[in-house]
Amino acid sequence: MTTSHRFRAIIVGGGPIGLMAAHTFYRAGIDFVILERRNALAVPEAGGAGIAIMPNTLRLLAQLGLLEAVEAIGTHMRPGTVVTSDGRPFSTLDTDGWCSEFHGTGWVMVHRPELMQLLYGALPDEIRQHLFPGKEVETIETTEEGVVVRCTDGCVERGSIVVGADGAHSKVRDCMRRIALQESSNAAVNEEKPFVATYRCVFGHTVSPPPGINPGDEWHMHGSGISSLLLAGSEKTWFMFSQRLPKPTRERRRYTKQDINSFMGELGHAHCTSTLTLNDLYQARTSCYLTDLHEGLIQHFHHDRIVLVGDAVNKQTYNTGQGWNTGVQDVVVLTNKLRALMENETNHDAPISKSKIQAAFGLYQRDRYPVVQQAVKASMMLTRTEAWNHWYDWFTDRHVLPRTGGLKRIYRAFLVPANVNAQVLEFLEENNRPSGTIPWLHGTKGDQLKTSPGTD
Ligand SMILES: Cc1cc2nc3c(=O)[nH]c(=O)nc-3n(C[C@H](O)[C@H](O)[C@H](O)COP(=O)(O)OP(=O)(O)OC[C@H]3O[C@@H](n4cnc5c(N)ncnc54)[C@H](O)[C@@H]3O)c2cc1C
């Protein structure tokens, strides 16, 4: 494809979604830069969470030629066990096996910093020159002709569009809102603080396996107002432990080491496996953080020449492992729409008009909104069921589901749609597409995929 020499995207944020956008934009022939406020794009020793990569994202990674590398740094989980907070097993689940059955491939657990290093390292040298660390975006102006982005160090970037991949507390989203309100005080805009935290979470990892833990082990704990998840990789073990907050908040709270210590004092005795408590994992930790888990979905994914992706659009807890995977889909769909926009341009030397850009953004939101909404709802529901939000959550989770094999049906009903509704890059070939009992609903250009009842 001949790309428009006048079209340039400014991606704000070089997190795991910004780096995925670098890959898909590069493959689509879309000129871009990434502005990242941190001083490095992929730091090897950084702590952080694990990320579960779901079958739909593995399918995309195969298209990008990255699947083998991701599988090499990742681990598939064996069937897991659910325990009470005093360590009594009461249920089992096999999400990797269910994914293999439904989609023809399981899911892979990776360390987030390693994933980011892999994504960064896999970009060609000339593309990496387009990634700028140490650039914190402060303001955005839009005109009929383009965008002007200013950073706190005085640097100015000009382009055709801004893609906000700058996380849950997005500056780009703030700028987009301000621009819309300047045009009209009655403009339909996103809430200033659109996400609400009802839970907070201690999460971390250990580099040597805690006693009795082997690669591929998966443990869940469900309790009253609390829940946890432990996943063991071949080298690292990740743990996440959440607690319901006394009251929901929209604020961004920064917790201190003292806050972590008092969390441990309050809940360290709770089990995460049948033998290990949260305290045991904390003692063995290499990294550990405490954060509020914001949740929600914005109403307006774009305005003017600005569009949002990833955690800037939707925020989910870790419970369904869909946050990053959902953002990857934003990037894929946006890339397809922008690529189509450029392909349809007959004059590649003329700038693409603002109205055409806005139409492409509209198609992006049209495709993504219902799928993201469903994923966010599923995440909220499962988060609350696991933390026994009401007596009927406790009763269903503790007594009904284990006896009826209901967890697999819940997985089928609430998590399969996000996978089978997922899109791939329409303009790249797919070799060896995985296939399971539930067909994918979208393929590359020219594919004739069947729709399956009950998945749309
Ligand atoms: C404990 C935990 C476990 C999780 N587990 C999973 C999982 O298993 N599976 C899954 O799919 N998801 C998981 N997630 C969610 C996942 O981590 C997020 O969805 C993902 O990180 C979102 O990526 P992002 O790039 O949109 O945002 P972020 O990761 O927040 O990155 C945003 C980037 O933008 C930069 N930035 C911010 N402001 C500016 C600015 N003004 N100028 C320039 N740059 C800026 C930031 O420095 C950052 O690098 C988990 C999250 C947590 C907390």
Short mmCIF file of C-alpha atoms in Angstrom, two decimals, residues 94-445:
data_model
loop_
_atom_site.label_atom_id
_atom_site.label_comp_id
_atom_site.label_asym_id
_atom_site.label_seq_id
_atom_site.Cartn_x
_atom_site.Cartn_y
_atom_site.Cartn_z
CA ASP A 94 -9.23 -25.41 34.01
CA THR A 95 -9.24 -22.16 32.07
CA ASP A 96 -6.30 -23.17 29.86
CA GLY A 97 -8.05 -26.42 28.95
CA TRP A 98 -11.37 -24.63 28.33
CA CYS A 99 -9.64 -22.09 26.07
CA SER A 100 -7.97 -24.92 24.13
CA GLU A 101 -11.34 -26.61 23.69
CA PHE A 102 -13.21 -23.44 22.68
CA HIS A 103 -10.50 -21.63 20.69
CA GLY A 104 -7.87 -24.20 19.76
CA THR A 105 -5.25 -22.63 22.00
CA GLY A 106 -4.83 -22.06 25.72
CA TRP A 107 -3.66 -18.80 27.30
CA VAL A 108 -0.16 -17.76 28.28
CA MET A 109 1.06 -16.00 31.42
CA VAL A 110 4.00 -13.61 31.00
CA HIS A 111 5.79 -11.06 33.18
CA ARG A 112 4.68 -7.59 32.07
CA PRO A 113 8.21 -6.07 31.91
CA GLU A 114 9.39 -9.04 29.84
CA LEU A 115 6.45 -8.64 27.47
CA MET A 116 7.29 -4.97 27.06
CA GLN A 117 10.94 -5.75 26.39
CA LEU A 118 9.92 -8.33 23.84
CA LEU A 119 7.58 -5.92 22.05
CA TYR A 120 10.18 -3.16 22.10
CA GLY A 121 13.02 -5.44 20.97
CA ALA A 122 10.97 -6.90 18.11
CA LEU A 123 10.52 -3.52 16.41
CA PRO A 124 12.95 -2.82 13.57
CA ASP A 125 15.71 -0.32 14.44
CA GLU A 126 14.31 2.36 12.15
CA ILE A 127 10.90 2.11 13.81
CA ARG A 128 12.41 2.29 17.31
CA GLN A 129 13.75 5.71 16.29
CA HIS A 130 10.12 6.86 16.39
CA LEU A 131 9.77 6.09 20.12
CA PHE A 132 10.70 8.94 22.45
CA PRO A 133 11.05 8.34 26.21
CA GLY A 134 11.23 11.25 28.66
CA LYS A 135 8.40 13.11 26.89
CA GLU A 136 5.48 13.95 29.15
CA VAL A 137 2.57 15.34 27.18
CA GLU A 138 1.04 18.43 28.73
CA THR A 139 -1.29 20.03 26.18
CA ILE A 140 -2.97 19.22 22.87
CA GLU A 141 -4.38 21.66 20.31
CA THR A 142 -6.44 20.59 17.34
CA THR A 143 -7.00 22.58 14.14
CA GLU A 144 -8.64 21.93 10.75
CA GLU A 145 -5.22 20.79 9.49
CA GLY A 146 -3.85 18.74 12.36
CA VAL A 147 -2.77 18.45 15.99
CA VAL A 148 -0.08 20.17 18.01
CA VAL A 149 1.16 18.27 21.07
CA ARG A 150 3.34 19.99 23.68
CA CYS A 151 5.44 18.21 26.29
CA THR A 152 6.57 19.49 29.69
CA ASP A 153 10.17 19.83 28.41
CA GLY A 154 9.01 22.29 25.73
CA CYS A 155 9.17 19.78 22.86
CA VAL A 156 6.42 20.20 20.23
CA GLU A 157 5.15 17.44 17.93
CA ARG A 158 2.80 18.02 15.00
CA GLY A 159 0.68 15.37 13.36
CA SER A 160 -2.72 14.43 11.97
CA ILE A 161 -4.18 12.63 15.00
CA VAL A 162 -3.42 11.92 18.66
CA VAL A 163 -3.86 8.38 19.97
CA GLY A 164 -4.17 8.39 23.77
CA ALA A 165 -2.57 5.19 25.09
CA ASP A 166 -1.67 6.85 28.35
CA GLY A 167 -3.51 4.67 30.83
CA ALA A 168 -6.42 4.93 33.22
CA HIS A 169 -5.64 8.48 34.40
CA SER A 170 -5.17 9.68 30.83
CA LYS A 171 -3.97 13.23 30.17
CA VAL A 172 -5.10 12.86 26.55
CA ARG A 173 -8.63 12.05 27.75
CA ASP A 174 -8.55 15.23 29.88
CA CYS A 175 -7.39 17.29 26.88
CA MET A 176 -10.09 15.74 24.67
CA ARG A 177 -12.75 16.63 27.21
CA ARG A 178 -11.49 20.20 27.56
CA ILE A 179 -11.45 20.71 23.78
CA ALA A 180 -15.03 19.41 23.47
CA LEU A 181 -16.22 21.71 26.27
CA GLN A 182 -14.46 24.71 24.71
CA GLU A 183 -16.41 24.10 21.50
CA SER A 184 -19.70 23.90 23.38
CA SER A 185 -20.46 23.91 27.07
CA ASN A 186 -23.28 21.45 26.26
CA ALA A 187 -21.00 18.99 24.49
CA ALA A 188 -21.49 15.32 25.35
CA VAL A 189 -18.25 14.52 27.17
CA ASN A 190 -16.79 11.79 29.34
CA GLU A 191 -16.89 12.24 33.08
CA GLU A 192 -13.79 13.95 34.44
CA LYS A 193 -12.96 10.91 36.58
CA PRO A 194 -14.82 8.14 34.77
CA PHE A 195 -13.52 5.11 36.69
CA VAL A 196 -14.58 3.98 40.16
CA ALA A 197 -12.51 1.80 42.50
CA THR A 198 -14.51 -0.54 44.73
CA TYR A 199 -11.55 -2.82 45.51
CA ARG A 200 -7.88 -2.34 46.21
CA CYS A 201 -5.22 -4.91 45.57
CA VAL A 202 -1.79 -6.00 46.74
CA PHE A 203 0.10 -7.53 43.83
CA GLY A 204 3.64 -8.71 43.36
CA HIS A 205 5.91 -11.49 42.27
CA THR A 206 8.60 -13.80 43.60
CA VAL A 207 11.57 -15.03 41.57
CA SER A 208 12.16 -18.28 43.39
CA PRO A 209 9.05 -20.45 43.72
CA PRO A 210 7.43 -20.34 47.17
CA PRO A 211 7.50 -23.72 49.01
CA GLY A 212 5.28 -26.32 47.34
CA ILE A 213 4.65 -24.22 44.22
CA ASN A 214 5.54 -25.58 40.78
CA PRO A 215 5.41 -24.00 37.32
CA GLY A 216 1.87 -23.96 35.97
CA ASP A 217 0.22 -23.96 39.42
CA GLU A 218 -2.94 -21.84 39.69
CA TRP A 219 -4.67 -21.06 42.98
CA HIS A 220 -7.68 -18.87 43.65
CA MET A 221 -9.00 -17.80 47.04
CA HIS A 222 -12.59 -16.57 47.39
CA GLY A 223 -13.76 -14.99 50.63
CA SER A 224 -15.99 -12.40 52.16
CA GLY A 225 -14.94 -9.05 50.65
CA ILE A 226 -11.59 -10.54 49.58
CA SER A 227 -10.20 -12.73 46.81
CA SER A 228 -6.79 -13.72 45.52
CA LEU A 229 -5.06 -15.32 42.57
CA LEU A 230 -1.67 -17.03 42.42
CA LEU A 231 -0.13 -18.08 39.11
CA ALA A 232 3.24 -19.80 38.88
CA GLY A 233 5.45 -19.36 35.81
CA SER A 234 8.60 -21.31 35.10
CA GLU A 235 10.73 -18.66 36.83
CA LYS A 236 8.34 -16.29 38.55
CA THR A 237 5.24 -16.61 40.69
CA TRP A 238 2.67 -13.79 40.60
CA PHE A 239 0.19 -13.06 43.37
CA MET A 240 -2.74 -10.66 43.52
CA PHE A 241 -4.91 -10.15 46.59
CA SER A 242 -7.86 -7.79 46.58
CA GLN A 243 -10.01 -6.33 49.32
CA ARG A 244 -13.27 -4.40 49.11
CA LEU A 245 -12.79 -0.72 50.03
CA PRO A 246 -14.92 0.78 52.82
CA LYS A 247 -16.46 2.99 50.13
CA PRO A 248 -15.97 3.32 46.37
CA THR A 249 -13.77 6.15 45.15
CA ARG A 250 -13.03 7.94 41.88
CA GLU A 251 -9.84 9.44 43.28
CA ARG A 252 -6.32 8.26 42.48
CA ARG A 253 -4.74 7.20 45.73
CA ARG A 254 -1.01 6.59 46.09
CA TYR A 255 -0.28 4.04 48.80
CA THR A 256 2.89 4.00 50.90
CA LYS A 257 5.00 1.15 52.25
CA GLN A 258 3.27 1.70 55.58
CA ASP A 259 -0.09 1.15 53.90
CA ILE A 260 1.20 -2.19 52.55
CA ASN A 261 2.38 -3.14 56.04
CA SER A 262 -1.01 -2.38 57.56
CA PHE A 263 -2.73 -4.33 54.74
CA MET A 264 -0.48 -7.28 55.66
CA GLY A 265 -1.30 -6.80 59.35
CA GLU A 266 -5.00 -6.96 58.54
CA LEU A 267 -5.05 -9.70 55.88
CA GLY A 268 -1.62 -11.38 55.80
CA HIS A 269 -3.00 -14.42 57.61
CA ALA A 270 -5.48 -15.18 54.81
CA HIS A 271 -4.62 -18.15 52.64
CA CYS A 272 -3.86 -17.88 48.91
CA THR A 273 -3.33 -21.64 48.52
CA SER A 274 -4.15 -24.56 50.79
CA THR A 275 -0.76 -24.10 52.53
CA LEU A 276 0.50 -20.57 51.78
CA THR A 277 -0.81 -17.37 53.30
CA LEU A 278 -0.50 -13.88 51.85
CA ASN A 279 2.22 -13.24 54.45
CA ASP A 280 4.24 -16.23 53.17
CA LEU A 281 4.13 -14.75 49.66
CA TYR A 282 4.97 -11.29 50.96
CA GLN A 283 8.04 -12.67 52.78
CA ALA A 284 9.21 -14.31 49.52
CA ARG A 285 8.45 -11.25 47.35
CA THR A 286 10.72 -9.65 44.80
CA SER A 287 8.23 -6.84 44.15
CA CYS A 288 5.01 -5.81 45.86
CA TYR A 289 2.60 -2.91 45.30
CA LEU A 290 -0.74 -1.72 46.66
CA THR A 291 -3.16 -0.02 44.31
CA ASP A 292 -6.85 0.75 43.95
CA LEU A 293 -8.54 -1.25 41.21
CA HIS A 294 -10.54 1.23 39.15
CA GLU A 295 -13.31 -0.09 36.91
CA GLY A 296 -15.47 1.35 34.16
CA LEU A 297 -15.89 2.34 30.54
CA ILE A 298 -16.01 5.79 28.98
CA GLN A 299 -18.82 6.81 26.62
CA HIS A 300 -16.84 8.76 24.05
CA PHE A 301 -13.77 7.04 22.60
CA HIS A 302 -12.89 9.99 20.37
CA HIS A 303 -13.44 13.67 19.68
CA ASP A 304 -12.09 15.88 16.92
CA ARG A 305 -8.67 14.46 15.94
CA ILE A 306 -8.16 12.63 19.24
CA VAL A 307 -8.88 8.96 19.88
CA LEU A 308 -8.33 6.79 22.96
CA VAL A 309 -7.26 3.15 23.38
CA GLY A 310 -6.46 0.71 26.21
CA ASP A 311 -6.84 1.63 29.87
CA ALA A 312 -7.69 5.19 28.84
CA VAL A 313 -10.99 3.75 27.52
CA ASN A 314 -11.83 0.92 29.91
CA LYS A 315 -10.56 -0.30 33.23
CA GLN A 316 -11.04 -3.78 34.60
CA THR A 317 -9.78 -5.61 37.65
CA TYR A 318 -7.26 -8.42 37.19
CA ASN A 319 -9.88 -11.09 37.93
CA THR A 320 -10.74 -11.98 34.34
CA GLY A 321 -7.27 -11.15 32.95
CA GLN A 322 -8.78 -9.09 30.12
CA GLY A 323 -7.52 -5.51 30.63
CA TRP A 324 -4.54 -5.57 28.29
CA ASN A 325 -6.21 -8.00 25.90
CA THR A 326 -9.16 -5.59 25.57
CA GLY A 327 -6.81 -2.69 24.84
CA VAL A 328 -4.98 -4.74 22.20
CA GLN A 329 -8.31 -5.14 20.43
CA ASP A 330 -8.81 -1.34 20.50
CA VAL A 331 -5.47 -1.01 18.74
CA VAL A 332 -6.27 -3.70 16.15
CA VAL A 333 -9.66 -2.23 15.23
CA LEU A 334 -8.31 1.33 15.12
CA THR A 335 -5.41 0.20 12.91
CA ASN A 336 -7.82 -1.52 10.50
CA LYS A 337 -9.98 1.61 10.27
CA LEU A 338 -7.00 3.93 9.72
CA ARG A 339 -5.48 1.60 7.14
CA ALA A 340 -8.81 1.50 5.26
CA LEU A 341 -8.99 5.29 5.45
CA MET A 342 -5.56 5.63 3.88
CA GLU A 343 -6.23 2.96 1.27
CA ASN A 344 -9.34 4.79 0.11
CA GLU A 345 -7.47 8.05 -0.41
CA THR A 346 -6.78 8.60 -4.08
CA ASN A 347 -4.41 11.53 -3.60
CA HIS A 348 -1.65 10.31 -1.30
CA ASP A 349 0.03 13.69 -1.16
CA ALA A 350 -2.99 15.57 0.14
CA PRO A 351 -3.84 15.59 3.86
CA ILE A 352 -6.77 13.39 4.84
CA SER A 353 -9.69 15.60 5.84
CA LYS A 354 -10.79 15.93 9.42
CA SER A 355 -14.29 14.71 8.58
CA LYS A 356 -12.92 11.46 7.10
CA ILE A 357 -10.73 10.94 10.17
CA GLN A 358 -13.71 11.48 12.43
CA ALA A 359 -15.77 9.01 10.37
CA ALA A 360 -13.02 6.38 10.83
CA PHE A 361 -12.95 7.04 14.58
CA GLY A 362 -16.75 6.65 14.62
CA LEU A 363 -16.45 3.22 13.00
CA TYR A 364 -13.82 2.30 15.57
CA GLN A 365 -16.13 3.18 18.46
CA ARG A 366 -19.10 1.47 16.76
CA ASP A 367 -17.18 -1.83 16.53
CA ARG A 368 -15.54 -1.65 19.93
CA TYR A 369 -18.14 -0.22 22.32
CA PRO A 370 -20.47 -3.24 22.63
CA VAL A 371 -17.59 -5.71 22.94
CA VAL A 372 -15.75 -3.66 25.56
CA GLN A 373 -18.98 -3.04 27.45
CA GLN A 374 -19.60 -6.78 27.64
CA ALA A 375 -16.02 -7.43 28.84
CA VAL A 376 -16.23 -4.74 31.54
CA LYS A 377 -19.59 -6.08 32.76
CA ALA A 378 -18.21 -9.64 32.93
CA SER A 379 -15.16 -8.46 34.83
CA MET A 380 -17.27 -6.52 37.34
CA MET A 381 -19.61 -9.43 37.86
CA LEU A 382 -16.89 -12.05 38.39
CA THR A 383 -14.87 -9.73 40.65
CA ARG A 384 -17.89 -9.37 42.92
CA THR A 385 -18.86 -13.05 42.81
CA GLU A 386 -15.32 -14.08 43.79
CA ALA A 387 -15.33 -11.64 46.72
CA TRP A 388 -18.77 -12.86 47.85
CA ASN A 389 -20.36 -9.47 47.55
CA HIS A 390 -23.78 -10.81 48.64
CA TRP A 391 -24.93 -13.95 50.37
CA TYR A 392 -26.14 -15.35 47.03
CA ASP A 393 -22.66 -14.86 45.52
CA TRP A 394 -21.29 -16.90 48.41
CA PHE A 395 -23.97 -19.56 48.02
CA THR A 396 -23.58 -19.83 44.24
CA ASP A 397 -19.78 -19.76 44.28
CA ARG A 398 -19.25 -21.96 47.33
CA HIS A 399 -22.05 -24.50 46.94
CA VAL A 400 -23.78 -24.43 43.54
CA LEU A 401 -21.00 -23.98 40.97
CA PRO A 402 -18.63 -26.66 42.38
CA ARG A 403 -21.42 -29.25 42.29
CA THR A 404 -22.74 -28.41 38.84
CA GLY A 405 -19.57 -27.73 36.85
CA GLY A 406 -21.02 -24.24 36.49
CA LEU A 407 -17.69 -22.42 36.33
CA LYS A 408 -17.08 -23.69 32.82
CA ARG A 409 -20.54 -22.49 31.77
CA ILE A 410 -19.84 -19.08 33.32
CA TYR A 411 -16.55 -18.94 31.46
CA ARG A 412 -18.35 -19.92 28.26
CA ALA A 413 -21.07 -17.30 28.71
CA PHE A 414 -19.03 -14.34 29.90
CA LEU A 415 -15.44 -14.69 28.69
CA VAL A 416 -15.74 -16.52 25.38
CA PRO A 417 -17.49 -13.56 23.63
CA ALA A 418 -14.47 -11.27 24.12
CA ASN A 419 -12.33 -13.89 22.39
CA VAL A 420 -14.50 -14.93 19.48
CA ASN A 421 -15.63 -11.36 18.75
CA ALA A 422 -12.01 -10.26 18.49
CA GLN A 423 -10.61 -8.90 15.24
CA VAL A 424 -7.25 -9.49 13.58
CA LEU A 425 -5.31 -7.24 11.25
CA GLU A 426 -7.41 -7.44 8.09
CA PHE A 427 -4.48 -6.74 5.79
CA LEU A 428 -2.08 -9.46 7.03
CA GLU A 429 -2.30 -13.14 6.21
CA GLU A 430 -3.12 -15.66 8.91
CA ASN A 431 -1.24 -18.92 8.82
CA ASN A 432 -2.28 -21.76 11.11
CA ARG A 433 -5.21 -19.96 12.70
CA PRO A 434 -6.12 -21.91 15.87
CA SER A 435 -9.57 -23.40 15.86
CA GLY A 436 -11.71 -24.88 18.58
CA THR A 437 -15.35 -25.74 19.07
CA ILE A 438 -16.48 -22.10 18.86
CA PRO A 439 -15.68 -20.33 15.58
CA TRP A 440 -13.98 -16.95 15.39
CA LEU A 441 -16.37 -14.29 14.13
CA HIS A 442 -13.84 -12.10 12.30
CA GLY A 443 -10.98 -12.84 9.98
CA THR A 444 -8.70 -11.21 7.46
CA LYS A 445 -10.00 -9.57 4.27
#
